[in-house]
XYZ file of C-alpha atoms in Angstrom:
474
model
C 103.862 99.114 70.481
C 104.706 97.891 67.000
C 107.619 95.579 66.238
C 109.320 98.422 64.383
C 109.069 100.676 67.459
C 110.715 97.975 69.555
C 113.521 97.652 67.009
C 113.878 101.449 66.990
C 114.074 101.434 70.801
C 116.850 98.848 70.660
C 118.806 101.085 68.311
C 118.091 104.411 70.036
C 119.024 103.093 73.506
C 122.115 101.230 72.288
C 120.618 97.985 73.594
C 123.166 95.163 73.465
C 120.962 92.246 74.570
C 117.275 91.331 74.462
C 115.956 89.174 77.291
C 112.961 86.993 76.369
C 110.951 85.889 79.416
C 108.135 83.475 80.167
C 106.297 82.389 83.311
C 106.216 78.888 84.803
C 103.183 77.326 86.494
C 104.604 78.248 89.884
C 104.823 81.911 88.903
C 108.584 82.148 88.440
C 110.073 84.116 85.548
C 112.530 82.358 83.215
C 114.598 83.883 80.432
C 116.770 83.372 77.391
C 119.002 86.236 76.250
C 119.889 87.039 72.647
C 122.469 89.568 71.441
C 120.584 92.509 69.999
C 122.361 91.909 66.685
C 120.444 88.605 66.421
C 117.027 90.215 66.947
C 115.037 91.440 63.948
C 111.432 91.559 62.762
C 111.460 87.812 62.092
C 112.227 87.139 65.774
C 108.802 88.538 66.659
C 107.165 86.285 64.054
C 109.047 83.041 64.602
C 109.696 83.393 68.329
C 112.475 81.958 70.484
C 112.733 78.206 71.055
C 113.264 76.632 74.481
C 113.124 73.255 76.240
C 109.729 72.865 77.910
C 110.661 69.547 79.534
C 113.050 71.375 81.886
C 110.204 73.465 83.359
C 108.166 71.573 86.012
C 104.637 70.874 84.853
C 105.137 71.857 81.213
C 106.073 69.080 78.767
C 107.527 65.594 78.696
C 110.982 65.032 77.226
C 109.408 63.396 74.171
C 107.652 66.690 73.248
C 109.972 69.257 74.783
C 110.264 71.809 71.984
C 108.343 74.999 72.738
C 108.361 78.559 71.433
C 108.301 81.938 73.212
C 106.334 84.518 71.202
C 107.296 88.075 72.266
C 104.621 90.568 73.313
C 105.760 94.006 72.175
C 103.495 95.722 74.725
C 105.541 94.358 77.623
C 109.059 95.661 76.915
C 111.160 97.600 79.416
C 114.853 98.335 79.873
C 116.421 96.200 82.592
C 117.662 98.471 85.405
C 120.171 95.948 86.785
C 122.256 94.529 83.931
C 125.758 95.801 83.260
C 125.124 95.633 79.523
C 122.055 97.547 78.227
C 119.314 94.931 78.036
C 115.694 95.107 76.893
C 113.278 92.720 78.640
C 110.219 91.404 76.851
C 107.507 89.089 78.175
C 106.405 86.215 75.963
C 103.488 83.849 75.437
C 104.190 80.168 74.938
C 103.247 78.277 71.801
C 103.716 74.725 70.598
C 105.865 74.177 67.479
C 102.708 73.798 65.356
C 101.719 77.373 66.156
C 99.003 76.759 68.751
C 98.758 78.678 72.020
C 99.981 76.393 74.815
C 97.080 75.575 77.149
C 99.279 75.409 80.261
C 100.871 78.822 79.666
C 99.796 81.067 82.579
C 100.030 84.241 80.512
C 97.864 82.789 77.760
C 95.295 81.738 80.382
C 95.168 85.341 81.637
C 94.600 86.612 78.110
C 91.878 84.038 77.478
C 90.104 85.198 80.645
C 90.089 88.764 79.304
C 88.791 87.535 75.943
C 86.066 85.539 77.669
C 84.885 88.590 79.629
C 84.312 90.424 76.357
C 82.301 87.536 74.890
C 79.911 87.542 77.865
C 78.659 91.044 77.113
C 79.060 91.917 80.810
C 81.884 94.389 80.287
C 84.900 95.219 78.177
C 87.706 95.113 80.742
C 88.478 93.974 84.269
C 90.960 95.999 86.270
C 93.202 94.621 89.001
C 95.427 96.227 91.634
C 97.396 93.930 93.964
C 98.888 95.089 97.262
C 101.859 92.757 97.464
C 103.599 92.822 100.852
C 107.129 91.550 101.488
C 109.919 91.366 104.062
C 113.431 92.781 103.717
C 115.898 90.770 105.815
C 119.608 91.268 106.446
C 120.367 87.556 106.623
C 118.546 84.322 105.779
C 119.739 80.757 106.333
C 117.881 77.473 106.030
C 118.497 73.768 105.577
C 116.345 70.684 105.203
C 118.167 67.372 105.092
C 118.115 63.930 106.720
C 119.590 65.095 110.004
C 119.053 68.881 109.944
C 116.024 71.091 109.572
C 116.041 74.779 110.438
C 115.584 78.329 109.231
C 117.036 81.532 110.615
C 116.380 85.092 109.461
C 117.657 88.331 110.905
C 116.989 92.045 110.589
C 118.668 95.040 112.192
C 115.238 96.439 113.122
C 113.770 93.191 114.505
C 112.209 93.076 117.963
C 114.456 90.191 119.002
C 117.588 92.342 118.528
C 117.046 94.866 121.331
C 119.819 93.182 123.354
C 122.176 92.279 120.518
C 125.675 93.715 120.878
C 126.684 95.302 117.624
C 129.911 96.891 116.447
C 129.788 100.459 117.697
C 126.900 99.681 120.019
C 123.242 98.817 119.586
C 121.430 101.901 118.307
C 117.988 100.842 119.539
C 114.770 101.874 117.790
C 113.750 98.280 117.064
C 110.216 97.607 115.814
C 108.015 95.730 118.311
C 106.016 92.687 117.255
C 102.926 93.974 115.400
C 104.255 97.515 115.931
C 105.621 98.365 112.504
C 102.758 100.149 110.798
C 103.997 103.423 109.230
C 106.430 104.742 111.898
C 108.922 107.402 110.795
C 112.715 107.086 110.919
C 114.759 106.033 112.773
C 112.228 103.327 113.716
C 111.522 102.784 110.030
C 115.056 102.054 108.846
C 114.087 101.155 105.281
C 112.755 104.415 103.822
C 115.675 104.788 101.416
C 115.711 101.222 100.109
C 111.966 101.341 99.419
C 112.378 104.716 97.697
C 115.102 103.243 95.490
C 112.751 100.394 94.567
C 110.083 102.948 93.691
C 112.509 105.005 91.574
C 113.446 102.008 89.459
C 109.830 100.893 89.181
C 108.930 104.320 87.820
C 111.833 104.244 85.373
C 110.617 100.826 84.231
C 107.119 102.102 83.481
C 105.172 101.412 86.674
C 102.984 104.159 88.108
C 103.698 103.871 91.839
C 101.200 105.454 94.203
C 102.773 105.001 97.669
C 105.095 102.973 99.876
C 105.311 102.359 103.610
C 106.489 100.078 106.402
C 103.956 97.381 107.233
C 102.767 95.989 110.574
C 105.278 93.230 111.296
C 108.698 93.594 112.835
C 111.911 92.797 110.921
C 111.357 94.830 107.768
C 107.861 94.201 106.431
C 107.076 96.566 103.556
C 104.473 97.438 100.959
C 104.674 99.380 97.703
C 101.467 100.051 95.765
C 101.342 100.551 92.014
C 98.484 101.704 89.783
C 95.763 99.327 88.610
C 95.585 98.073 85.026
C 93.897 95.359 82.992
C 94.360 91.731 83.999
C 97.365 90.590 81.960
C 99.106 93.957 82.161
C 98.735 93.964 85.952
C 100.202 90.468 86.169
C 103.123 91.641 83.979
C 103.535 94.657 86.263
C 103.563 92.458 89.356
C 106.327 90.309 87.856
C 108.299 93.498 87.134
C 107.584 94.725 90.689
C 108.898 91.525 92.299
C 111.947 91.487 90.029
C 112.864 95.020 91.093
C 112.215 94.394 94.811
C 114.387 91.260 94.820
C 117.269 92.859 92.921
C 117.356 96.194 94.768
C 117.475 94.276 98.055
C 120.363 92.248 96.639
C 122.223 95.412 95.602
C 121.866 96.788 99.143
C 123.266 93.616 100.695
C 119.840 92.489 101.884
C 117.306 89.888 100.793
C 113.592 90.311 100.070
C 110.954 87.598 100.286
C 107.266 87.492 99.351
C 106.796 84.331 101.422
C 103.422 84.690 103.208
C 104.584 83.669 106.689
C 108.354 83.828 107.192
C 108.003 84.640 110.926
C 105.961 82.908 113.622
C 103.949 85.149 115.922
C 103.648 88.282 113.780
C 101.683 89.409 110.730
C 102.255 87.614 107.469
C 102.462 89.099 103.985
C 99.309 89.119 101.899
C 98.418 90.244 98.411
C 95.096 92.047 98.739
C 93.654 92.290 95.225
C 91.343 95.148 94.181
C 89.045 94.430 91.252
C 86.455 96.247 89.153
C 84.774 95.818 85.767
C 84.189 98.550 83.207
C 82.166 98.755 80.009
C 84.229 101.193 77.998
C 84.580 104.200 80.304
C 81.569 103.230 82.432
C 82.298 101.703 85.872
C 79.914 98.789 86.452
C 80.470 98.267 90.178
C 79.087 101.645 91.339
C 75.565 102.463 92.537
C 75.189 105.163 95.192
C 71.756 103.863 96.209
C 73.035 100.464 97.385
C 75.182 99.083 100.230
C 78.690 100.635 100.205
C 77.843 102.217 96.818
C 78.035 98.800 95.146
C 75.880 97.851 92.182
C 73.944 94.599 92.075
C 76.495 93.371 89.541
C 79.295 93.993 92.023
C 77.353 92.169 94.744
C 76.909 89.157 92.471
C 80.625 89.286 91.658
C 81.365 89.179 95.401
C 78.992 86.236 95.801
C 80.789 84.328 93.054
C 84.193 84.918 94.638
C 83.017 83.856 98.093
C 81.014 80.869 96.832
C 83.992 79.491 94.914
C 86.586 80.678 97.460
C 87.589 77.233 98.818
C 88.548 76.144 95.279
C 89.835 79.572 94.300
C 92.248 79.588 97.230
C 94.095 76.609 95.753
C 95.228 79.086 93.075
C 95.398 82.362 95.019
C 97.160 80.793 98.047
C 99.013 77.877 96.473
C 101.720 77.080 99.038
C 101.819 75.170 102.283
C 103.196 78.345 103.858
C 100.061 80.217 102.729
C 98.100 78.408 105.421
C 100.524 79.491 108.144
C 99.244 83.020 107.413
C 95.573 82.067 107.075
C 94.929 81.652 110.791
C 92.751 83.885 113.039
C 94.258 86.746 114.994
C 96.744 88.381 112.609
C 94.368 90.412 110.405
C 94.279 87.257 108.289
C 91.116 87.230 106.151
C 89.984 83.687 106.927
C 86.265 84.496 107.119
C 84.337 84.072 103.862
C 82.155 87.149 104.261
C 82.072 90.688 102.886
C 81.977 94.071 104.573
C 82.643 97.752 103.943
C 85.940 98.828 105.424
C 86.265 95.720 107.616
C 89.714 94.142 107.356
C 88.683 90.928 109.108
C 86.472 89.939 106.120
C 87.740 88.036 103.079
C 86.114 90.630 100.802
C 86.315 94.273 101.818
C 84.708 97.209 100.038
C 86.938 100.280 100.383
C 84.804 103.326 101.177
C 87.305 106.095 101.988
C 87.895 108.673 99.231
C 86.283 106.460 96.574
C 84.889 107.901 93.324
C 82.484 106.065 90.959
C 85.423 104.991 88.799
C 87.366 103.992 91.917
C 84.536 101.833 93.266
C 85.891 98.310 93.638
C 85.990 95.176 95.744
C 89.073 93.940 97.604
C 89.729 90.207 97.938
C 92.087 90.060 100.926
C 92.855 86.346 101.095
C 95.495 85.919 98.312
C 99.246 86.034 98.825
C 102.235 86.497 96.563
C 103.146 82.829 96.224
C 100.283 82.883 93.710
C 101.042 82.970 90.008
C 99.363 86.329 89.248
C 98.218 85.334 85.753
C 96.394 82.296 87.121
C 95.139 84.010 90.291
C 93.643 87.041 88.548
C 92.096 84.871 85.826
C 90.535 82.519 88.391
C 89.203 85.426 90.475
C 87.608 86.990 87.396
C 85.951 83.720 86.391
C 84.591 83.170 89.910
C 83.115 86.670 89.924
C 81.679 86.340 86.424
C 80.035 83.072 87.441
C 78.328 84.930 90.278
C 77.133 87.629 87.858
C 75.829 85.159 85.280
C 73.910 83.221 87.929
C 72.660 86.351 89.698
C 74.015 85.169 93.054
C 73.128 87.289 96.083
C 75.803 87.322 98.819
C 73.288 88.408 101.452
C 70.892 85.558 100.649
C 73.812 83.122 100.721
C 74.770 84.271 104.235
C 78.015 86.047 103.331
C 77.155 89.260 105.156
C 77.524 92.118 105.284
C 79.469 91.842 108.557
C 80.349 95.347 109.695
C 81.926 94.459 113.018
C 85.112 92.745 114.138
C 84.461 89.100 113.320
C 87.187 87.902 115.692
C 85.267 89.407 118.615
C 81.916 87.812 117.744
C 80.397 85.299 120.180
C 81.321 81.726 119.344
C 77.742 80.908 118.323
C 77.798 83.611 115.664
C 81.262 82.580 114.457
C 80.013 79.043 113.811
C 77.706 80.389 111.115
C 80.592 81.869 109.125
C 82.399 79.758 106.530
C 86.179 79.773 106.744
C 88.922 79.214 104.231
C 90.444 75.721 103.908
C 92.917 74.914 106.653
C 95.598 73.316 104.489
C 96.785 73.275 100.887
C 95.481 69.710 100.515
C 91.998 70.821 101.616
C 92.075 73.655 99.073
C 93.142 71.229 96.332
C 90.282 68.918 97.310
C 87.917 71.867 96.897
C 89.410 72.725 93.499
C 88.917 69.157 92.271
C 85.295 69.245 93.466
C 84.553 72.722 92.058
C 86.505 73.481 88.883
C 83.598 73.957 86.489
C 83.619 77.743 86.868
C 87.202 77.662 85.523
C 86.809 75.123 82.719
C 83.341 75.682 81.256
C 84.506 78.847 79.496
C 87.576 77.111 78.050
C 89.922 79.518 79.838
C 91.327 76.714 81.997
C 91.341 73.171 80.636
C 90.723 70.041 82.663
C 94.239 68.947 81.709
C 95.590 72.118 83.306
C 93.587 71.574 86.511
C 94.660 67.929 86.807
C 98.302 68.786 86.161
C 98.233 71.746 88.556
C 96.665 69.706 91.371
C 99.218 66.926 90.889
C 102.143 69.362 91.134
C 100.764 71.035 94.244
C 100.032 67.676 95.902
C 103.716 66.852 95.463
C 104.679 70.077 97.276
C 102.242 69.391 100.115
C 103.520 65.846 100.520
C 107.160 66.986 100.482
C 106.433 69.216 103.479
C 104.177 66.798 105.368
C 106.610 63.867 105.392
C 109.570 65.862 106.694
C 110.478 66.165 110.367
C 109.689 69.610 111.764
C 112.044 71.207 114.341
C 109.135 71.968 116.667
C 108.371 68.241 116.858
C 111.616 67.869 118.801
C 110.251 70.345 121.365
C 107.052 68.364 121.651
C 108.116 64.743 121.443
C 111.854 64.160 121.895
C 111.515 63.408 125.588
C 108.800 60.777 125.101
């Protein structure tokens, strides 16, 4: 979309404000709002200034001035503001006009540019399945003398005996019993449909929605695949709409991977394929699961670099509360067709040549999507360039339930790191596949690891409530 078309849209839709947004290292969206009367063609040339020193991991106070440069392809009308507002995503530049090397969105764009320079293909497509919970109440505190969390949901298994005004109406969802039931067991059909309606109005092509496996309001809404940066933009729009619709309905949504102990967590299974123009490069009907040798090498790259990759695709301490065996958690670094216990699954139901793809099941939505998709692409491209063979490397295929394998066979399977610190160790030891192309810089890696180490330490040094159960009587 041209700048003039954006300005025309502002006029035609009686837009009163323009919201300029950028993404922090942690994946949060931040914004500065200008009256529409202050926005003209020069705004899209000169950008919007902001203080980078106030964003963790960006700039020191001595070099805090930064500039948001609007991307006209990312605009959409905000469905929640009282005053008509146009949202636009921005890239970050330094005052001297250079692209900022720590800007997640710029890193995503550089990954797409790098793909084209390799001659392997022209575009990589991504489709995340981002799961979330919708709660009715959430409370938490972490201080010197108090540490707790408490969440509640009208459909939660623990509320079968709760006395409610007018009586308990039953139809609670059992633990691990929430996969696609109809109403009244699924009490959240309407709120998900409202999320979908607003997503569609905002430009997303939504394909389906449903209740997920866990009790207490676990949900999933799937939107159509797109190229790397556009998909990351779409995921930010998706999360924004989910959070705000929940708020409007007097509820609260979270993409936290493991908000509940003892039931399924929320993942972000990511589907990926590479095209050369209109030609799908991952399809070959003469090979395993209709995958081409290129696709197999891509899988090998993802699995080979997975321990380091997971520091970016699963970047929270809570991520590793989900990545434990027994909850459909993809902790096994193997591939398989249709097998949901493998880290990489090849969907085989109702797949066309253009729909042929691989699914990396390990990520979750605490990931910054711009960084996660870029890192996944680079890991896969490294496998293609080196001609890695996932079978020769011992990554499968494993077409049976890995959790039910004999212990001797399980010992031969690599697993994901057990903690965020272990994943960060792996990233420090194996970051060349990210930096050798210039997409990620060593400065970015060092800065990112330092920030995440701080998070891990903040959790590790605090007293956990369960420690009172274990040790208070000593």
